[in-house]
Coordinates of C-alpha atoms and ligand atoms in Angstrom, one line a residue:
M1 CA 0.0 0.0 0.0
T2 CA 1.3 3.5 -0.9
D3 CA 1.9 5.9 1.9
Q4 CA -1.0 8.2 2.7
T5 CA -0.8 11.8 3.5
L6 CA -3.7 13.9 4.7
I7 CA -3.2 17.6 4.1
I8 CA -5.6 19.8 6.0
L9 CA -5.9 23.4 4.6
G10 CA -7.5 25.6 7.2
A11 CA -6.2 23.3 9.9
S12 CA -6.3 25.9 12.7
G13 CA -10.1 26.2 12.4
D14 CA -13.2 25.0 14.2
L15 CA -14.2 22.3 11.7
T16 CA -10.8 20.6 12.0
A17 CA -10.9 20.5 15.7
R18 CA -14.5 19.6 16.2
L19 CA -15.3 17.2 13.5
L20 CA -12.4 16.3 11.2
L21 CA -9.7 15.3 13.7
P22 CA -12.1 13.3 16.0
G23 CA -13.3 11.4 12.9
L24 CA -9.7 10.8 11.8
G25 CA -8.8 9.7 15.3
A26 CA -11.5 7.0 15.3
L27 CA -10.3 5.8 11.9
L28 CA -6.7 5.5 13.1
K29 CA -7.7 3.8 16.3
A30 CA -9.7 1.3 14.3
G31 CA -6.5 0.4 12.5
H32 CA -7.2 2.1 9.2
V33 CA -4.6 4.1 7.3
P34 CA -1.5 2.8 9.1
G35 CA 1.5 5.1 8.7
L36 CA -0.6 8.1 7.8
S37 CA 1.3 11.4 7.6
L38 CA -0.6 14.5 8.6
I39 CA 0.1 18.0 7.5
G40 CA -1.7 21.0 8.9
A41 CA -1.6 24.2 7.0
A42 CA -3.1 27.7 7.5
V43 CA -2.1 31.3 7.3
D44 CA -2.4 31.9 11.0
E45 CA 0.7 33.1 12.9
G46 CA 1.7 31.4 16.1
W47 CA 1.4 27.8 15.0
D48 CA 4.3 25.3 14.8
D49 CA 4.7 21.5 14.7
E50 CA 4.3 21.2 18.4
R51 CA 1.1 23.3 18.7
W52 CA -0.4 21.3 15.8
R53 CA 0.5 18.0 17.3
Q54 CA -1.0 19.1 20.5
R55 CA -4.2 20.0 18.7
V56 CA -4.2 16.6 17.0
R57 CA -3.7 14.8 20.3
E58 CA -6.5 16.7 22.0
S59 CA -9.0 16.4 19.2
A60 CA -8.1 13.1 17.6
G61 CA -7.0 11.3 20.8
V62 CA -4.1 9.8 19.0
D63 CA -0.6 11.0 18.0
P64 CA 0.2 10.1 14.4
G65 CA 2.9 12.8 14.4
G66 CA 2.8 15.4 11.7
R67 CA 3.9 18.8 10.7
W68 CA 2.7 22.3 10.4
I69 CA 3.3 24.5 7.4
R70 CA 2.4 28.1 7.5
A71 CA 0.7 28.8 4.2
D72 CA -1.6 31.2 2.5
V73 CA -3.7 28.5 0.8
T74 CA -4.8 30.9 -1.9
R75 CA -1.2 31.3 -3.3
A76 CA 0.2 28.7 -5.7
E77 CA 3.7 29.1 -4.3
D78 CA 2.6 28.2 -0.8
L79 CA 0.5 25.3 -2.0
R80 CA 3.4 23.9 -3.9
T81 CA 5.5 23.8 -0.7
V82 CA 2.7 22.0 1.2
I83 CA 2.1 19.5 -1.6
A84 CA 5.8 18.8 -1.9
A85 CA 5.9 17.9 1.8
A86 CA 3.5 14.9 1.2
A87 CA 4.8 11.4 1.2
G88 CA 2.8 9.7 -1.7
P89 CA -0.3 11.2 -3.3
P90 CA -2.0 13.4 -0.8
A91 CA -5.6 13.8 0.2
V92 CA -6.1 17.5 0.4
F93 CA -9.0 18.5 2.7
F94 CA -10.3 22.0 2.3
A95 CA -11.5 22.9 5.8
L96 CA -12.2 26.4 4.6
P97 CA -15.1 28.7 3.8
P98 CA -16.5 28.2 0.3
A99 CA -15.1 31.4 -1.2
V100 CA -11.6 30.6 0.1
T101 CA -11.9 27.0 -1.1
A102 CA -12.7 28.3 -4.6
R103 CA -9.6 30.6 -4.5
A104 CA -7.4 27.7 -3.3
C105 CA -8.6 25.5 -6.1
T106 CA -7.8 28.2 -8.6
A107 CA -4.3 28.5 -7.2
L108 CA -3.9 24.8 -7.5
L109 CA -4.1 25.1 -11.3
D110 CA -0.6 26.3 -11.1
V111 CA 0.7 23.5 -9.0
D112 CA 1.7 20.0 -10.3
L113 CA -0.5 17.6 -8.4
P114 CA 1.0 14.1 -7.9
E115 CA -0.9 11.4 -9.7
G116 CA -3.5 10.0 -7.3
T117 CA -4.2 13.3 -5.5
R118 CA -7.6 13.5 -3.9
L119 CA -9.5 16.7 -3.2
V120 CA -11.9 16.7 -0.3
L121 CA -14.4 19.6 -0.1
E122 CA -16.8 20.5 2.7
K123 CA -20.3 21.8 2.2
P124 CA -21.7 24.3 1.3
F125 CA -20.3 23.4 -2.2
G126 CA -20.7 26.7 -3.9
T127 CA -23.6 29.0 -3.1
S128 CA -25.8 28.4 -6.1
S129 CA -26.1 26.0 -9.0
G130 CA -24.0 28.5 -11.1
S131 CA -21.2 28.8 -8.6
A132 CA -21.3 25.0 -8.0
S133 CA -21.0 24.4 -11.7
D134 CA -18.0 26.8 -11.9
L135 CA -16.3 25.0 -9.1
N136 CA -17.0 21.7 -10.7
R137 CA -15.4 22.8 -13.9
L138 CA -12.4 24.0 -12.0
L139 CA -12.0 20.7 -10.1
A140 CA -12.3 18.8 -13.3
R141 CA -9.2 20.5 -14.5
L142 CA -7.3 19.4 -11.4
V143 CA -8.2 15.7 -10.8
P144 CA -10.6 13.1 -12.2
E145 CA -14.2 13.3 -10.8
S146 CA -13.6 9.9 -9.0
R147 CA -11.0 11.6 -6.8
V148 CA -13.2 14.6 -5.8
H149 CA -14.8 13.9 -2.5
R150 CA -17.6 16.4 -1.8
V151 CA -18.3 15.6 1.8
D152 CA -21.7 15.3 3.3
H153 CA -21.2 13.8 6.7
F154 CA -24.8 12.7 7.0
L155 CA -24.0 10.0 4.4
G156 CA -21.5 8.7 7.0
K157 CA -24.1 8.4 9.7
S158 CA -24.9 4.8 10.2
T159 CA -28.7 5.3 10.6
V160 CA -28.8 7.2 7.3
L161 CA -27.0 4.4 5.6
N162 CA -29.3 2.0 7.3
I163 CA -32.1 3.3 5.1
L164 CA -30.6 1.1 2.4
G165 CA -30.8 -2.0 4.5
L166 CA -34.2 -1.2 5.7
R167 CA -35.6 -0.7 2.2
F168 CA -33.6 -3.1 0.1
A169 CA -32.5 -6.0 2.2
N170 CA -35.9 -7.2 3.4
R171 CA -39.4 -7.6 1.9
I172 CA -41.4 -6.0 4.6
F173 CA -41.4 -2.3 3.9
E174 CA -40.3 -1.7 0.3
P175 CA -43.5 -3.0 -1.4
L176 CA -45.4 -0.3 0.6
L177 CA -43.0 2.6 -0.2
N178 CA -44.8 4.3 -3.1
N179 CA -47.7 6.6 -3.8
T180 CA -50.3 3.9 -3.5
H181 CA -49.6 3.5 0.2
V182 CA -47.7 6.5 1.4
A183 CA -49.5 9.8 2.2
A184 CA -46.4 12.0 3.1
V185 CA -42.8 11.8 4.0
D186 CA -41.3 14.2 6.6
I187 CA -37.6 14.7 7.1
V188 CA -37.0 16.8 10.1
F189 CA -33.8 17.9 11.8
D190 CA -34.7 20.2 14.7
E191 CA -31.8 20.9 17.0
A192 CA -31.7 22.2 20.5
L193 CA -28.3 23.8 19.7
G194 CA -28.2 27.5 18.8
L195 CA -25.5 29.3 16.8
E196 CA -22.5 28.0 18.8
N197 CA -20.3 31.0 17.9
R198 CA -20.5 30.1 14.2
A199 CA -21.9 33.5 13.0
G200 CA -19.0 33.9 10.5
Y201 CA -20.2 30.9 8.6
Y202 CA -23.8 30.5 9.6
D203 CA -25.0 34.1 9.0
H204 CA -24.1 33.6 5.3
A205 CA -25.5 30.2 5.0
G206 CA -28.8 30.0 7.1
A207 CA -30.8 26.8 7.7
L208 CA -31.7 26.2 4.1
A209 CA -28.1 25.9 2.8
D210 CA -26.7 24.6 6.1
M211 CA -29.1 21.7 6.4
I212 CA -31.7 21.3 3.7
Q213 CA -29.8 21.9 0.5
S214 CA -27.2 19.5 1.7
H215 CA -27.9 16.9 4.4
L216 CA -31.7 16.6 4.2
L217 CA -31.8 16.3 0.4
Q218 CA -29.3 13.4 0.7
I219 CA -31.7 11.7 3.1
L220 CA -34.5 12.3 0.6
G221 CA -32.3 10.7 -2.1
L222 CA -31.9 7.5 0.0
L223 CA -35.5 7.3 1.0
A224 CA -36.8 7.9 -2.6
M225 CA -34.2 6.2 -4.8
E226 CA -34.9 3.0 -6.8
A227 CA -32.9 -0.1 -5.7
P228 CA -29.3 0.1 -6.9
I229 CA -27.9 -3.1 -8.4
S230 CA -25.0 -2.8 -6.1
L231 CA -23.4 -0.3 -3.7
E232 CA -20.6 0.3 -6.2
A233 CA -20.1 4.1 -6.4
G234 CA -21.4 4.5 -10.0
E235 CA -24.6 2.5 -9.4
F236 CA -25.4 4.0 -6.1
R237 CA -24.8 7.6 -7.1
D238 CA -26.7 7.1 -10.4
R239 CA -29.8 6.0 -8.5
K240 CA -29.6 8.9 -6.0
A241 CA -29.0 11.4 -8.9
D242 CA -32.2 10.0 -10.6
V243 CA -34.5 11.0 -7.8
L244 CA -32.8 14.3 -7.1
R245 CA -33.1 15.2 -10.7
A246 CA -36.8 14.5 -10.5
T247 CA -37.3 16.6 -7.3
R248 CA -38.8 20.1 -7.4
L249 CA -40.9 22.4 -5.3
W250 CA -44.4 21.1 -4.6
T251 CA -46.0 24.0 -6.3
P252 CA -44.5 26.8 -8.4
D253 CA -45.2 29.3 -5.6
P254 CA -42.4 29.4 -2.9
A255 CA -44.8 31.3 -0.6
E256 CA -47.0 28.3 -0.5
C257 CA -44.4 25.6 -0.1
S258 CA -41.6 27.2 2.0
R259 CA -41.3 28.8 5.4
R260 CA -38.4 30.7 7.0
A261 CA -38.1 31.9 10.6
R262 CA -35.5 33.2 13.0
Y263 CA -35.3 32.7 16.7
T264 CA -35.8 35.5 19.3
A265 CA -34.6 35.4 22.9
G266 CA -35.8 32.5 24.9
S267 CA -34.6 29.6 27.1
S268 CA -30.9 30.2 27.6
F269 CA -30.5 31.9 24.2
I270 CA -30.2 35.6 23.3
S271 CA -32.0 36.6 20.1
Y272 CA -30.3 35.3 17.0
A273 CA -30.2 38.9 15.7
D274 CA -28.2 40.0 18.8
E275 CA -25.6 37.2 18.5
P276 CA -22.1 38.6 18.1
G277 CA -21.1 38.6 14.4
V278 CA -24.7 38.4 13.1
D279 CA -25.9 41.1 10.8
P280 CA -29.6 41.2 11.4
S281 CA -30.3 43.0 8.1
R282 CA -29.1 39.8 6.2
Q283 CA -32.4 38.2 7.5
T284 CA -30.7 34.9 7.9
E285 CA -33.2 32.2 8.8
T286 CA -32.5 29.8 11.6
L287 CA -35.3 27.5 10.6
A288 CA -36.4 26.5 7.1
E289 CA -39.2 24.3 5.8
L290 CA -39.8 23.2 2.2
V291 CA -42.4 20.9 0.6
L292 CA -41.0 19.0 -2.4
A293 CA -42.4 16.7 -5.0
V294 CA -40.4 13.8 -6.3
D295 CA -41.8 13.5 -9.8
T296 CA -41.4 9.8 -10.5
W297 CA -43.8 7.0 -11.2
R298 CA -43.3 5.8 -7.7
W299 CA -43.6 9.0 -5.7
S300 CA -45.8 11.3 -7.9
G301 CA -48.4 13.0 -5.6
V302 CA -46.6 12.3 -2.3
P303 CA -45.3 15.5 -0.5
F304 CA -41.8 15.3 0.9
R305 CA -41.7 17.9 3.8
L306 CA -38.2 18.9 4.9
R307 CA -37.5 21.0 7.9
S308 CA -34.6 22.0 10.0
G309 CA -34.3 24.6 12.9
K310 CA -31.9 25.7 15.5
A311 CA -32.7 26.4 19.2
I312 CA -35.9 24.3 19.1
G313 CA -37.1 23.3 22.6
S314 CA -37.1 19.5 22.0
S315 CA -34.8 18.2 19.4
R316 CA -36.3 16.0 16.8
K317 CA -34.2 14.3 14.2
E318 CA -36.1 11.8 12.1
A319 CA -37.6 10.8 8.8
V320 CA -41.3 9.8 9.2
I321 CA -43.2 7.9 6.5
T322 CA -46.9 8.4 7.0
F323 CA -49.1 5.8 5.4
R324 CA -52.5 6.3 3.9
K325 CA -55.5 5.1 5.8
P326 CA -56.5 1.5 5.3
P327 CA -59.1 1.2 2.4
R328 CA -61.8 0.2 4.9
V329 CA -61.9 -0.6 8.6
P330 CA -64.6 -3.2 9.4
D331 CA -67.7 -1.7 11.1
G332 CA -67.6 -2.4 14.8
L333 CA -63.9 -1.6 15.2
T334 CA -63.7 1.9 16.7
G335 CA -61.3 4.2 18.3
C336 CA -57.9 5.4 17.3
D337 CA -57.6 6.7 13.8
Q338 CA -53.9 7.7 13.8
P339 CA -52.2 6.9 10.5
D340 CA -49.6 4.1 10.5
R341 CA -46.1 5.5 10.6
L342 CA -42.5 4.3 10.0
R343 CA -40.0 6.5 11.9
I344 CA -36.3 6.4 11.3
G345 CA -34.5 8.4 14.0
F346 CA -31.1 10.0 13.3
G347 CA -30.1 10.7 16.9
P348 CA -30.9 8.8 19.0
D349 CA -30.6 6.1 16.3
T350 CA -33.9 4.3 16.3
L351 CA -36.5 2.7 14.1
A352 CA -40.2 2.7 15.1
L353 CA -43.3 1.4 13.5
D354 CA -46.5 3.0 14.8
F355 CA -49.8 1.3 14.0
N356 CA -53.3 0.5 15.4
I357 CA -54.4 -2.8 16.8
N358 CA -57.3 -4.0 18.8
G359 CA -55.0 -4.9 21.6
P360 CA -55.5 -4.4 25.3
G361 CA -58.8 -3.7 27.0
D362 CA -62.0 -3.7 24.9
P363 CA -61.2 -6.0 21.9
F364 CA -63.4 -3.9 19.6
E365 CA -61.6 -0.7 20.4
L366 CA -58.4 0.2 18.5
D367 CA -55.2 1.3 20.3
P368 CA -51.9 2.7 18.9
V369 CA -48.8 0.6 19.5
S370 CA -45.2 1.2 18.5
L371 CA -42.6 -1.4 17.7
Q372 CA -39.2 0.1 18.4
A373 CA -35.6 -0.8 17.9
E374 CA -32.6 1.2 19.1
F375 CA -29.2 1.0 17.5
G376 CA -25.8 1.4 18.9
A377 CA -23.4 3.8 17.3
G378 CA -21.7 2.8 14.0
E379 CA -18.1 1.5 14.1
L380 CA -16.9 4.9 13.0
P381 CA -18.3 8.4 13.6
P382 CA -19.6 10.1 10.4
Y383 CA -16.4 11.9 9.6
G384 CA -14.4 8.8 10.1
E385 CA -16.7 6.9 7.7
V386 CA -16.4 9.7 5.1
L387 CA -12.6 9.8 5.5
R388 CA -12.4 6.0 5.1
G389 CA -13.9 6.5 1.6
V390 CA -11.3 9.1 0.8
F391 CA -8.4 6.9 1.8
D392 CA -9.9 3.9 0.1
D393 CA -10.4 5.9 -3.1
D394 CA -14.1 5.0 -2.9
P395 CA -16.3 8.0 -3.8
T396 CA -19.6 6.1 -2.9
L397 CA -20.4 8.5 0.0
S398 CA -19.3 11.6 -1.7
I399 CA -21.6 14.0 -3.6
R400 CA -21.1 13.8 -7.3
A401 CA -20.7 17.0 -9.4
D402 CA -24.1 16.9 -11.0
V403 CA -25.9 16.1 -7.8
A404 CA -24.2 19.1 -6.0
E405 CA -25.7 21.3 -8.8
Q406 CA -29.1 19.6 -8.7
C407 CA -29.4 20.2 -5.0
W408 CA -28.9 24.0 -5.5
R409 CA -31.4 23.9 -8.5
I410 CA -34.0 22.4 -6.2
V411 CA -33.8 25.2 -3.6
E412 CA -33.1 28.1 -5.9
P413 CA -36.7 29.2 -6.5
V414 CA -37.0 29.5 -2.7
T415 CA -33.8 31.4 -2.1
S416 CA -34.8 33.9 -4.9
A417 CA -38.2 34.4 -3.4
W418 CA -36.8 34.8 0.1
R419 CA -34.3 37.3 -1.2
A420 CA -37.0 39.2 -2.9
G421 CA -39.0 39.4 0.3
K422 CA -41.9 37.3 -1.1
V423 CA -41.9 35.0 1.9
P424 CA -42.1 36.6 5.3
L425 CA -39.3 35.9 7.9
L426 CA -41.3 34.6 10.8
E427 CA -40.1 34.5 14.4
Y428 CA -40.1 31.9 17.1
A429 CA -38.9 32.0 20.7
A430 CA -35.7 30.0 21.3
G431 CA -36.7 26.9 23.2
S432 CA -40.2 26.8 21.6
R433 CA -41.4 24.3 19.0
G434 CA -40.8 26.8 16.2
P435 CA -43.2 29.1 14.4
A436 CA -46.9 28.4 14.7
D437 CA -47.4 28.6 10.9
S438 CA -45.6 25.4 10.1
L439 CA -46.0 23.3 6.9
L440 CA -45.6 20.1 8.8
A441 CA -48.8 18.8 10.2
G442 CA -49.0 17.5 13.8
Ligands
BG6_501 C1 -23.6 20.5 10.2 C2 -24.2 21.8 10.3 O1 -23.2 20.2 8.9 O2 -24.4 19.5 10.7 C3 -24.6 22.1 11.7 O3 -23.4 22.8 9.8 C4 -25.5 21.0 12.3 O4 -25.3 23.4 11.8 C5 -24.8 19.7 12.1 O5 -25.6 21.3 13.7 C6 -25.7 18.5 12.5 O6 -25.0 17.3 12.3 P1 -24.7 16.4 13.6 O7 -23.9 15.3 13.0 O8 -23.9 17.2 14.6 O9 -26.0 16.0 14.1

C-alpha cells in the first residue's frame, strides 16, 4: 500500500478541531490508514509543529505525528510547498469557507499535483447552481471526478446508511413505499443547539443551505431512490441522482411551499439577531421548511416535507413515513384513527413502526402501538466513515458533481423568493417548537 498523507488546509479552524480530527482519530484507532502522515496548513501566525501535534492529540485522541506548514492557501507558491511535503499522493482537505476553497482551487491550477491526489471539499459546495458548476469545472481541470470527494457527513451516519438495508435488504417495507400506500414523507432535523459561535459561517448560510440543500436532500435521495444493483459508487450515485433530478418544489409558488423563521430570545439563548457577528439585516433564517415533489412514477403525488431549525425546545431528528388510511376498517372496530407511521431516528438512532391494533382492553376498540428498535453507534463516527472512503479511493459516499448542482437547483426558486421578500421571515422564541405557521402537520 502506498503511503498516505492527509493535508488539511485551514487546519487551525473549528471544523478541523470539532469534526475532522475526531473522525480521523476514530479511523486511526480502528487500525485504518497505518503510517498516515498528517500535514496541517493555515495562514495563522503562532502555530508550529508542536502546537499542531497538541491540537491533534487533544481532538483526535491519537498522536500520528505530523507537521505544520504556515501557508496562504490561496497562493500557488505556498500550496506547492505544502504538496511537496507529502509522502505519496495526498488527500487535500479544504476545511475552509466556500469562497476561500474556490480561490485555493484556482491557485492549484498552477501546481503540479501528484498522480492520485484526492481533493476533499466541505459543504456548502458553492452558493448556487451556477457557482457549484463553476467550481466543478475548476475541479475537473485538477483531478478526475472519482478523486473529488464532496463531503456530506450525513451520508457517513450509520442510521442514514441503514435506510438502504431497511428498504432493500428485506421484503417488509419496500412494497409499501410508493404513492399507493404513502401519504407523506417528513424529514426533520430540529436541533436544541443555537448558533454556537459560528456566526462567521452560519450568518451567510442559514438553515436552508446549512441543512436542507445539503444533508436533508441526501436523506431524501436515499428514501426515494430505486434499488441500486450494487453499492458500487457509480450505481449507487446514479440512482440517487435520478431522484434528485426529479425533485422540485411542490407548487411553483415558494410562498405556498416554503417557510423561513429566525429565533428570538428564549430559554438560555439571546435573540439570533443579537448574537455577536450576526448582521440582522441579512435576514438569515435559523429555521427553514420546504415541501417538495419527487416527480417519478413511484412518488408522484406524495409530498416530501423537509424542515430544520436551531434552538428548538425539544430536538427532533427523524424521517417519518406516514401511510395512507386502510381502504376500509370493518364496522364495529372503533377508536384510534392515527395513521400508520414508520419513523427512522437519526439521533438517537432508532427505528419505530406505529400502527393501530385492537390490543389491550376492549377488543373492539383500537389502540396505537409502537414497535421500536434502538441501534448502537456505528463503528466509525460520520467523519471517520467519510474519510475512510477518501483513503480507500471510494467515492460512494461523496456527492457527485451533477448532484451538487441539482441540490442547488431544487432550492433556488426558494432562495430567490426569500431574497425578494416574497416569503415573510417569521419569528419563534428560542426553546419553543418553532413558528406556529408550520408546513408540517402535527
Ligand atoms: C452540520 C451543520 O453540517 O451538521 C450544523 O453545519 C449542524 O449546523 C450539524 O448542527 C448537524 O450534524 P450532527 O452530525 O452534529 O448532528
